[in-house]
PDB file of C-alpha atoms in Angstrom:
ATOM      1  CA  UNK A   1     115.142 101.708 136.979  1.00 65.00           C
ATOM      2  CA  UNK A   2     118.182 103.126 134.876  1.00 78.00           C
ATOM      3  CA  UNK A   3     119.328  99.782 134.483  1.00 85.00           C
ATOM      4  CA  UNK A   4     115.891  98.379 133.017  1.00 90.00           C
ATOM      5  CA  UNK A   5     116.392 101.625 130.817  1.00 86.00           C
ATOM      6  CA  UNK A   6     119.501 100.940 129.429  1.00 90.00           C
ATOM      7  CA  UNK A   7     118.797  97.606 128.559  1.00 93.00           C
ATOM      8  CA  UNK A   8     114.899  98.004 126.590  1.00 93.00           C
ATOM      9  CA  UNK A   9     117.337 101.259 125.066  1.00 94.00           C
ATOM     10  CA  UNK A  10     119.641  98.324 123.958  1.00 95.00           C
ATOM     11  CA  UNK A  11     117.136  95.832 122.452  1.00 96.00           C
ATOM     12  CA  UNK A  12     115.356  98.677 120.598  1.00 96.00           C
ATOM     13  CA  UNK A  13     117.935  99.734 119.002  1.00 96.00           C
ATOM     14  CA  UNK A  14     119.374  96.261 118.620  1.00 97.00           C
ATOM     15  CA  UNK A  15     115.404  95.391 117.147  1.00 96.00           C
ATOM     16  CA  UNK A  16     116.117  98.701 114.404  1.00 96.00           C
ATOM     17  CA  UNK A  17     119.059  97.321 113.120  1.00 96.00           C
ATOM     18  CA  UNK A  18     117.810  93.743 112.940  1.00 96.00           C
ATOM     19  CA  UNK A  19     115.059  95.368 110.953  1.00 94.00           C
ATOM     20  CA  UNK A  20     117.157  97.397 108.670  1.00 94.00           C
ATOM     21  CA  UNK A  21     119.152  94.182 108.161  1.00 92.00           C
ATOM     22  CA  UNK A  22     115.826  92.216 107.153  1.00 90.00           C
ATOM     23  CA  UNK A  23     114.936  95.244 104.827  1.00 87.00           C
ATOM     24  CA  UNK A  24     118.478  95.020 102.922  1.00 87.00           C
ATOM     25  CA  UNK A  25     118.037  91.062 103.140  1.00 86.00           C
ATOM     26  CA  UNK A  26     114.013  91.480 101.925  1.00 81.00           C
ATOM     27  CA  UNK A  27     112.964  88.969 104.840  1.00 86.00           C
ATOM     28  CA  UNK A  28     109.847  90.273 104.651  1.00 83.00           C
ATOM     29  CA  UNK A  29     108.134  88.246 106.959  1.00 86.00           C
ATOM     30  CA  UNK A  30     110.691  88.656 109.884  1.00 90.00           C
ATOM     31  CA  UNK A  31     110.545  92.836 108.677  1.00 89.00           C
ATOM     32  CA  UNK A  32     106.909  92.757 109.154  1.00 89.00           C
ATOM     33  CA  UNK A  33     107.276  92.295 113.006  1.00 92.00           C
ATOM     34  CA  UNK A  34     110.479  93.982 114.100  1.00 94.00           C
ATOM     35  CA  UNK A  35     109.299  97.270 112.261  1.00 92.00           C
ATOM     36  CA  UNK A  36     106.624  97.856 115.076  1.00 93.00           C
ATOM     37  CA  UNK A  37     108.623  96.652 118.175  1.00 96.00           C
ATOM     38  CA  UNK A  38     111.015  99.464 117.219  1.00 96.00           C
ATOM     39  CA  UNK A  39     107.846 101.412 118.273  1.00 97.00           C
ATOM     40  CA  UNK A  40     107.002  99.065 121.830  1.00 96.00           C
ATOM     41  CA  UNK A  41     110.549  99.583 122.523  1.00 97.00           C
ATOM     42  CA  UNK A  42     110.331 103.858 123.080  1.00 97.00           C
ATOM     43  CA  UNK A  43     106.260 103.385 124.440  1.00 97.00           C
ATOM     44  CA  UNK A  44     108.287 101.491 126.671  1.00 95.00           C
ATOM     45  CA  UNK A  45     111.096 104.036 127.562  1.00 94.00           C
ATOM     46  CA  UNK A  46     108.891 106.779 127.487  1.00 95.00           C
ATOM     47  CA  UNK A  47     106.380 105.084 129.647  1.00 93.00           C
ATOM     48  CA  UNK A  48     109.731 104.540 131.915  1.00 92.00           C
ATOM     49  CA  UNK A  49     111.394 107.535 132.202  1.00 91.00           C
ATOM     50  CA  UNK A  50     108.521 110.283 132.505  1.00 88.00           C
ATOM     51  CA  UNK A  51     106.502 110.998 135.323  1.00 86.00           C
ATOM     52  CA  UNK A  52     103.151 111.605 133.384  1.00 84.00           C
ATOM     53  CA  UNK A  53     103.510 114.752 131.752  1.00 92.00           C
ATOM     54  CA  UNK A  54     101.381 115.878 129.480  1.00 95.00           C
ATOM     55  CA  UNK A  55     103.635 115.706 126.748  1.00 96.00           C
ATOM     56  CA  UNK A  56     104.840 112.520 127.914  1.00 95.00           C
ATOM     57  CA  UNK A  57     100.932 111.067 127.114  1.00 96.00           C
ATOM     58  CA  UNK A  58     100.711 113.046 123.788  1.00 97.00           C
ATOM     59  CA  UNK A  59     104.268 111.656 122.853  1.00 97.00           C
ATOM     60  CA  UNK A  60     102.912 107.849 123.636  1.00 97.00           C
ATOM     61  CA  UNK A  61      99.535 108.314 121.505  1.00 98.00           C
ATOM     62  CA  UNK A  62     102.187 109.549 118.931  1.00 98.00           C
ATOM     63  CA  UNK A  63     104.022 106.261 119.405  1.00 98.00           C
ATOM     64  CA  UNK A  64     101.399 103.948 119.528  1.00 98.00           C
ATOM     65  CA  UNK A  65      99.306 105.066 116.267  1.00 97.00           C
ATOM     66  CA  UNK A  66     102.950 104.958 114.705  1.00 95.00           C
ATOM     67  CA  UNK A  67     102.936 101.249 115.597  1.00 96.00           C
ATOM     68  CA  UNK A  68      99.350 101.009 114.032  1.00 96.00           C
ATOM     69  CA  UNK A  69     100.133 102.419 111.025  1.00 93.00           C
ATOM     70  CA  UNK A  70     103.420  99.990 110.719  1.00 91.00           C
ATOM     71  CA  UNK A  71     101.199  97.291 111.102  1.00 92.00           C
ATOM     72  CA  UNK A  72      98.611  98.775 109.314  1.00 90.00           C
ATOM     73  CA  UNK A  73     100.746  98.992 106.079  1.00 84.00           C
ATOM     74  CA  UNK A  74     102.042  95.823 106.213  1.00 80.00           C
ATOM     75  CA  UNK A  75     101.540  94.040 102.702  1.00 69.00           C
ATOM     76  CA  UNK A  76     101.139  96.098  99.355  1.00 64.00           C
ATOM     77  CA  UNK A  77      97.572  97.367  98.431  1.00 75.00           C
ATOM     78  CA  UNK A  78      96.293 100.682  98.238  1.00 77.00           C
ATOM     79  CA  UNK A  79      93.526 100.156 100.590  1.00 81.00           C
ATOM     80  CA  UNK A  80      96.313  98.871 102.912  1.00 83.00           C
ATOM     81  CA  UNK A  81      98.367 102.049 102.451  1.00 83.00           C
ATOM     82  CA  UNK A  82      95.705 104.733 102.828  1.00 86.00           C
ATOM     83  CA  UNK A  83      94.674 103.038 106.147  1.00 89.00           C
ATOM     84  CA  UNK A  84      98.160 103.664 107.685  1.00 90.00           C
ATOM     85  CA  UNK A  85      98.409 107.021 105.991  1.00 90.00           C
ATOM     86  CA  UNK A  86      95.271 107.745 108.234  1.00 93.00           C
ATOM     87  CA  UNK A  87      96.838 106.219 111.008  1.00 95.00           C
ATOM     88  CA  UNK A  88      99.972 108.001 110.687  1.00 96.00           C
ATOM     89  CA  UNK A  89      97.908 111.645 110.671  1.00 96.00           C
ATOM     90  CA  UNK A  90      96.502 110.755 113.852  1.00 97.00           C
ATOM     91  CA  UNK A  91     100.188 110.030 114.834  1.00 97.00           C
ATOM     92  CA  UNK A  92     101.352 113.300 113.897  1.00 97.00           C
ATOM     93  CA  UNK A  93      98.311 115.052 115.395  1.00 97.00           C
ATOM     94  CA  UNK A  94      99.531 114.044 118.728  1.00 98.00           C
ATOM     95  CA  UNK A  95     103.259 114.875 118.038  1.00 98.00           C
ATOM     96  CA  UNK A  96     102.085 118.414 117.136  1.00 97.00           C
ATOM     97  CA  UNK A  97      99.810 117.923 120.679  1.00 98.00           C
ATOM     98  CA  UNK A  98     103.086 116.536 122.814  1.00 97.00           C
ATOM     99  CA  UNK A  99     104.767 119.899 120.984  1.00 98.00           C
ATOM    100  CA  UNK A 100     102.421 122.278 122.255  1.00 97.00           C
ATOM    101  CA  UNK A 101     102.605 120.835 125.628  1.00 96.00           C
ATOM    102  CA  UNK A 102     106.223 120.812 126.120  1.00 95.00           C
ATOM    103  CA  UNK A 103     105.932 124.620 125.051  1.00 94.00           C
ATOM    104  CA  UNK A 104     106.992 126.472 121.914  1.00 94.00           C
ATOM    105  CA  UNK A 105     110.240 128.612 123.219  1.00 92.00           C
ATOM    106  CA  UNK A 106     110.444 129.625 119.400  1.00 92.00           C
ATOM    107  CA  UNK A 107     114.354 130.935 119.466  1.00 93.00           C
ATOM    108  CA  UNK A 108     115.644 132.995 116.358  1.00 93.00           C
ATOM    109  CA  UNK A 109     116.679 129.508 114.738  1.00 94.00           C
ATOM    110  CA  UNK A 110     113.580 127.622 115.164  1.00 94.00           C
ATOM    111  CA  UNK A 111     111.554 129.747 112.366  1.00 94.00           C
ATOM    112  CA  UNK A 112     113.679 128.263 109.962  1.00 93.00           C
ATOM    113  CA  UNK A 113     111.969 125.197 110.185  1.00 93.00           C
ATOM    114  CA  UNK A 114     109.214 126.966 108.123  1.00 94.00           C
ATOM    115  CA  UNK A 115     111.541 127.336 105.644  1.00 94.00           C
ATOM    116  CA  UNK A 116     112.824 123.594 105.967  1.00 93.00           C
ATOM    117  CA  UNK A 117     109.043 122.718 105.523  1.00 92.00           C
ATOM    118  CA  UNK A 118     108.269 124.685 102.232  1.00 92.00           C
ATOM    119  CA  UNK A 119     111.177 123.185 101.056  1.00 90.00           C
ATOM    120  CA  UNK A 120     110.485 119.435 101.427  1.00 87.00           C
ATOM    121  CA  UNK A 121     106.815 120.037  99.953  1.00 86.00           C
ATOM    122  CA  UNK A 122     108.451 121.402  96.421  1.00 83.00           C
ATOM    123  CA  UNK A 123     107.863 117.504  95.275  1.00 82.00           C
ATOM    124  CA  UNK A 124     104.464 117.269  96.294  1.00 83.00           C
ATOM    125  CA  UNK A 125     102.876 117.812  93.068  1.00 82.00           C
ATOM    126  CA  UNK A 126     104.651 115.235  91.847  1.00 81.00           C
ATOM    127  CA  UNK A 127     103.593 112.637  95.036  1.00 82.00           C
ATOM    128  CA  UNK A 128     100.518 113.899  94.040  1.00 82.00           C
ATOM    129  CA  UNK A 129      99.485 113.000  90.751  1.00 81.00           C
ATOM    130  CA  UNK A 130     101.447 109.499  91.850  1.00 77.00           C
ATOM    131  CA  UNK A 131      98.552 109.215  94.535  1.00 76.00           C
ATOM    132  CA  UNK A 132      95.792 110.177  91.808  1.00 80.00           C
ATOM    133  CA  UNK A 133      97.405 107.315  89.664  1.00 77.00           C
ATOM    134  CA  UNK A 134      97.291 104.971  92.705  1.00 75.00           C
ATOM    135  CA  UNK A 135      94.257 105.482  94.331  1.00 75.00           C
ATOM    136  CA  UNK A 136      92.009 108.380  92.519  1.00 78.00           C
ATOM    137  CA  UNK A 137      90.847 111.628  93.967  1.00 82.00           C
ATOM    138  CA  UNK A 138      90.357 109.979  97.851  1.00 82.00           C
ATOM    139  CA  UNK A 139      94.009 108.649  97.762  1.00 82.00           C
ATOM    140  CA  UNK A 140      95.105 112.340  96.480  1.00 86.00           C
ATOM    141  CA  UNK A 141      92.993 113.893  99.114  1.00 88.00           C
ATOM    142  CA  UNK A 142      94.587 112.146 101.874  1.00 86.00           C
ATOM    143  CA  UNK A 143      98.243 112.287 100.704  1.00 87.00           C
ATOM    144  CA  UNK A 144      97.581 115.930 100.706  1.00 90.00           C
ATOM    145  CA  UNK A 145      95.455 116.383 104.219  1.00 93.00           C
ATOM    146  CA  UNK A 146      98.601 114.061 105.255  1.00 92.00           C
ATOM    147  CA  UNK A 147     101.469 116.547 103.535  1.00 92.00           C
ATOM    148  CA  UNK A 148     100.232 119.733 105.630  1.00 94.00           C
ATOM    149  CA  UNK A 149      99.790 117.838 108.818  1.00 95.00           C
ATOM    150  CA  UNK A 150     103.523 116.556 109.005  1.00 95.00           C
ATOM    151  CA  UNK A 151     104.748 119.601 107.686  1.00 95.00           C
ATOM    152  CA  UNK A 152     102.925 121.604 111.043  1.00 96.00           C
ATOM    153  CA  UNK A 153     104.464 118.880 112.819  1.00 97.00           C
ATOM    154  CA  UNK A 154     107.672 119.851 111.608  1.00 97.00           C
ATOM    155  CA  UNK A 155     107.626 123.499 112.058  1.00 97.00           C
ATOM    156  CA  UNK A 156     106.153 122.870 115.998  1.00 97.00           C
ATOM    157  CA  UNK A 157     109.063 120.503 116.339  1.00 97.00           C
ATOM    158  CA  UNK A 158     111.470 123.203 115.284  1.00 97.00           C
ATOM    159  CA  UNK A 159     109.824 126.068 117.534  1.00 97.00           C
ATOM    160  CA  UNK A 160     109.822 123.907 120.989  1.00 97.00           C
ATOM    161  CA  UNK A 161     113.509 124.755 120.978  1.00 96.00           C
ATOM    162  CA  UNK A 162     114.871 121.572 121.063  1.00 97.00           C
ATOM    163  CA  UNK A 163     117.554 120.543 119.108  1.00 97.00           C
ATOM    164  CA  UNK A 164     116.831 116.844 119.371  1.00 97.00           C
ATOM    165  CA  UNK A 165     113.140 117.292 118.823  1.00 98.00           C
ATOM    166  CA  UNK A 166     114.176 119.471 115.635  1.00 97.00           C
ATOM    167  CA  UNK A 167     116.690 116.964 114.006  1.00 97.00           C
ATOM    168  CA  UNK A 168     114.084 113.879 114.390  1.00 98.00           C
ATOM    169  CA  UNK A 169     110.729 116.076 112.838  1.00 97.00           C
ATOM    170  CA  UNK A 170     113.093 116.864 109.712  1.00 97.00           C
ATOM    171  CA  UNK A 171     114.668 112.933 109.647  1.00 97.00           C
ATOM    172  CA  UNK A 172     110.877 111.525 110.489  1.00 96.00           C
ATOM    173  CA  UNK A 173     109.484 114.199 107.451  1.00 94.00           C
ATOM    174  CA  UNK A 174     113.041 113.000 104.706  1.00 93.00           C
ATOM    175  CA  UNK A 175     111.379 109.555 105.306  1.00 93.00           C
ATOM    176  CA  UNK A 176     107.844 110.552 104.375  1.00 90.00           C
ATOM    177  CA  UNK A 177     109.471 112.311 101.331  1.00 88.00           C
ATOM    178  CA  UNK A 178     111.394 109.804 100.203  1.00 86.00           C
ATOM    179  CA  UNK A 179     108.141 107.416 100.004  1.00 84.00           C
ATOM    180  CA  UNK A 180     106.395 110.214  98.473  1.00 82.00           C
ATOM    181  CA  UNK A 181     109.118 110.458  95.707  1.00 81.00           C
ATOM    182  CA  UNK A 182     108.494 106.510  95.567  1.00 79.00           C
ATOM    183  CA  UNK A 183     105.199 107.423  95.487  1.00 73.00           C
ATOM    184  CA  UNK A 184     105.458 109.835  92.251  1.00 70.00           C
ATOM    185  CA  UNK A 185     107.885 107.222  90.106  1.00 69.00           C
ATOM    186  CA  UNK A 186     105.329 104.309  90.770  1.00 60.00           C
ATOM    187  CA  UNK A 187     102.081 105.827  90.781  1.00 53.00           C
ATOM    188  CA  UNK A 188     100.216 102.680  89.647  1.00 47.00           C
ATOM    189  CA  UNK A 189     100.985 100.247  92.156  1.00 50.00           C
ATOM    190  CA  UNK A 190     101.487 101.338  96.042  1.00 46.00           C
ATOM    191  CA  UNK A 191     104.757 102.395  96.879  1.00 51.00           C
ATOM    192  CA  UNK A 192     107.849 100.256  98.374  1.00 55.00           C
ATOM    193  CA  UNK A 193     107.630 101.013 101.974  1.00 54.00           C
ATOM    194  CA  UNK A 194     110.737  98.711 102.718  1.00 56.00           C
ATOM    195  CA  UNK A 195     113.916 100.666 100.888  1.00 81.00           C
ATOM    196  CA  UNK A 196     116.838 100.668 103.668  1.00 87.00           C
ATOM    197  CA  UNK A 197     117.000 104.535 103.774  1.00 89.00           C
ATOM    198  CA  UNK A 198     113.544 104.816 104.289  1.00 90.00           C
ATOM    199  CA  UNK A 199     113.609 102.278 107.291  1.00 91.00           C
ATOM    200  CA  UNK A 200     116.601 104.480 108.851  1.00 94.00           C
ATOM    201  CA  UNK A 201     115.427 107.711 108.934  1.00 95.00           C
ATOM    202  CA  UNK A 202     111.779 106.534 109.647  1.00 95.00           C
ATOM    203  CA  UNK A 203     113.219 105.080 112.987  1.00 96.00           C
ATOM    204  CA  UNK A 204     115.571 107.453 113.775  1.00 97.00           C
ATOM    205  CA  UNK A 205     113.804 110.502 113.391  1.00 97.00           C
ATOM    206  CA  UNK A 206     111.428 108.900 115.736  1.00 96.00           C
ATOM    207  CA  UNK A 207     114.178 107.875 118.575  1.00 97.00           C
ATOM    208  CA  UNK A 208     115.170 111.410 118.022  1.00 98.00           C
ATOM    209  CA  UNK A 209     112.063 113.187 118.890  1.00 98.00           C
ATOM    210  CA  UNK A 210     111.424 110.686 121.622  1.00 97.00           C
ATOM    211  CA  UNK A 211     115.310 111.668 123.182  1.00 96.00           C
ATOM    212  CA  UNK A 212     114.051 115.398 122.713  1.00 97.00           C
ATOM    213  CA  UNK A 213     110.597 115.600 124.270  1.00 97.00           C
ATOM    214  CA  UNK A 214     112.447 112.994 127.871  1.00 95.00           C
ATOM    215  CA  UNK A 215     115.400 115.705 127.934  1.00 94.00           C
ATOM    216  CA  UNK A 216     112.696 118.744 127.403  1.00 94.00           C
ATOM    217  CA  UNK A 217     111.243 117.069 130.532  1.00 91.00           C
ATOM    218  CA  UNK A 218     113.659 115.581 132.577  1.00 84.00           C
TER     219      UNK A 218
END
């Protein structure tokens, strides 16, 4: 079973760099399906390596809407956009879930997530008024709902006590910021979901908490 770990370990993060490469490339089309196997790949490891924890289940809904929502924003219209964005909540929803279940051990360090979190939402009034631009009052509604769901995803992250768990919430939320920021400088036109940085830190912070909720477990 290690062995058949190892290797899916291998061609996801072999699929995450092929992807990055397409981004920096723009092959689009070949982008458009390695972005959500980088998703299959840690279902698959998860799936794998847990024995059907609690958290283990939250971690894979978590996973899984994450794939939606990569598929989901695949192309470049708003209505396209706010569909993932939904699909994405739902995601984060059940990171905050797999969080609670693994337990929130809170050490003195943790609560500076809150801090980390307050932070990263000084630019939302910016992404904001982008969204309003992009999409009207619904699109502004749910970039907002979206903005304080991620950000208790973040602090939960932080107060499970995991360092892994901790480093991927606050790489998985500089991702989300830095399409918000996109967000704010193009507010007419949906924002580009495909800048390399972006891509990295969207996957990483991922394989991070995925890493952190298997140890918290193992």
């Amino acid at each position: 079973m290690q062995s058949i770990a190892v290797l899916i370990a291998l061609l996801t993060v072999a699929d995450a760099v092929t992807d990055w490469t397409c981004v920096w490339s723009e092959r689009r089309r070949l982008h458009y399906l390695t972005k959500p196997l980088v998703m299959v790949g840690l279902m698959g490891l998860t799936l794998l390596l847990s024995d059907g924890e609690t958290a283990t289940w939250w971690l894979v809904v978590a996973l899984f809407f994450g794939m939606l929502g990569d598929i989901s924003m695949i192309g470049s219209s708003p209505r396209r956009f706010l569909g993932g964005v939904a699909l994405f909540f739902v995601g984060h929803l059940a990171y905050a879930a797999a969080f609670l279940a693994l337990g929130l051990d809170a050490p003195g360090w943790s609560w500076a997530g809150v801090a980390v979190a307050l932070v990263l939402g000084i630019p939302m009034g910016r992404v904001l008024r982008g969204a309003r631009l992009m999409g009207g009052r619904p699109m502004m509604a749910a970039l907002a709902a979206y903005s304080l769901v991620i950000a208790t995803m973040l602090v939960l992250g932080w107060l499970t006590g995991s360092v892994w768990i901790a480093a991927g919430a606050l790489v998985f939320v500089v991702s989300d910021t830095l399409i918000g920021l996109n967000l704010a400088e193009h507010g007419n036109e949906p924002p580009r979901l495909t800048n390399v940085e972006i891509m990295v830190t969207y996957h990483v912070g991922q394989a991070l908490i995925t890493a952190g909720v298997l140890l918290a477990l193992a």
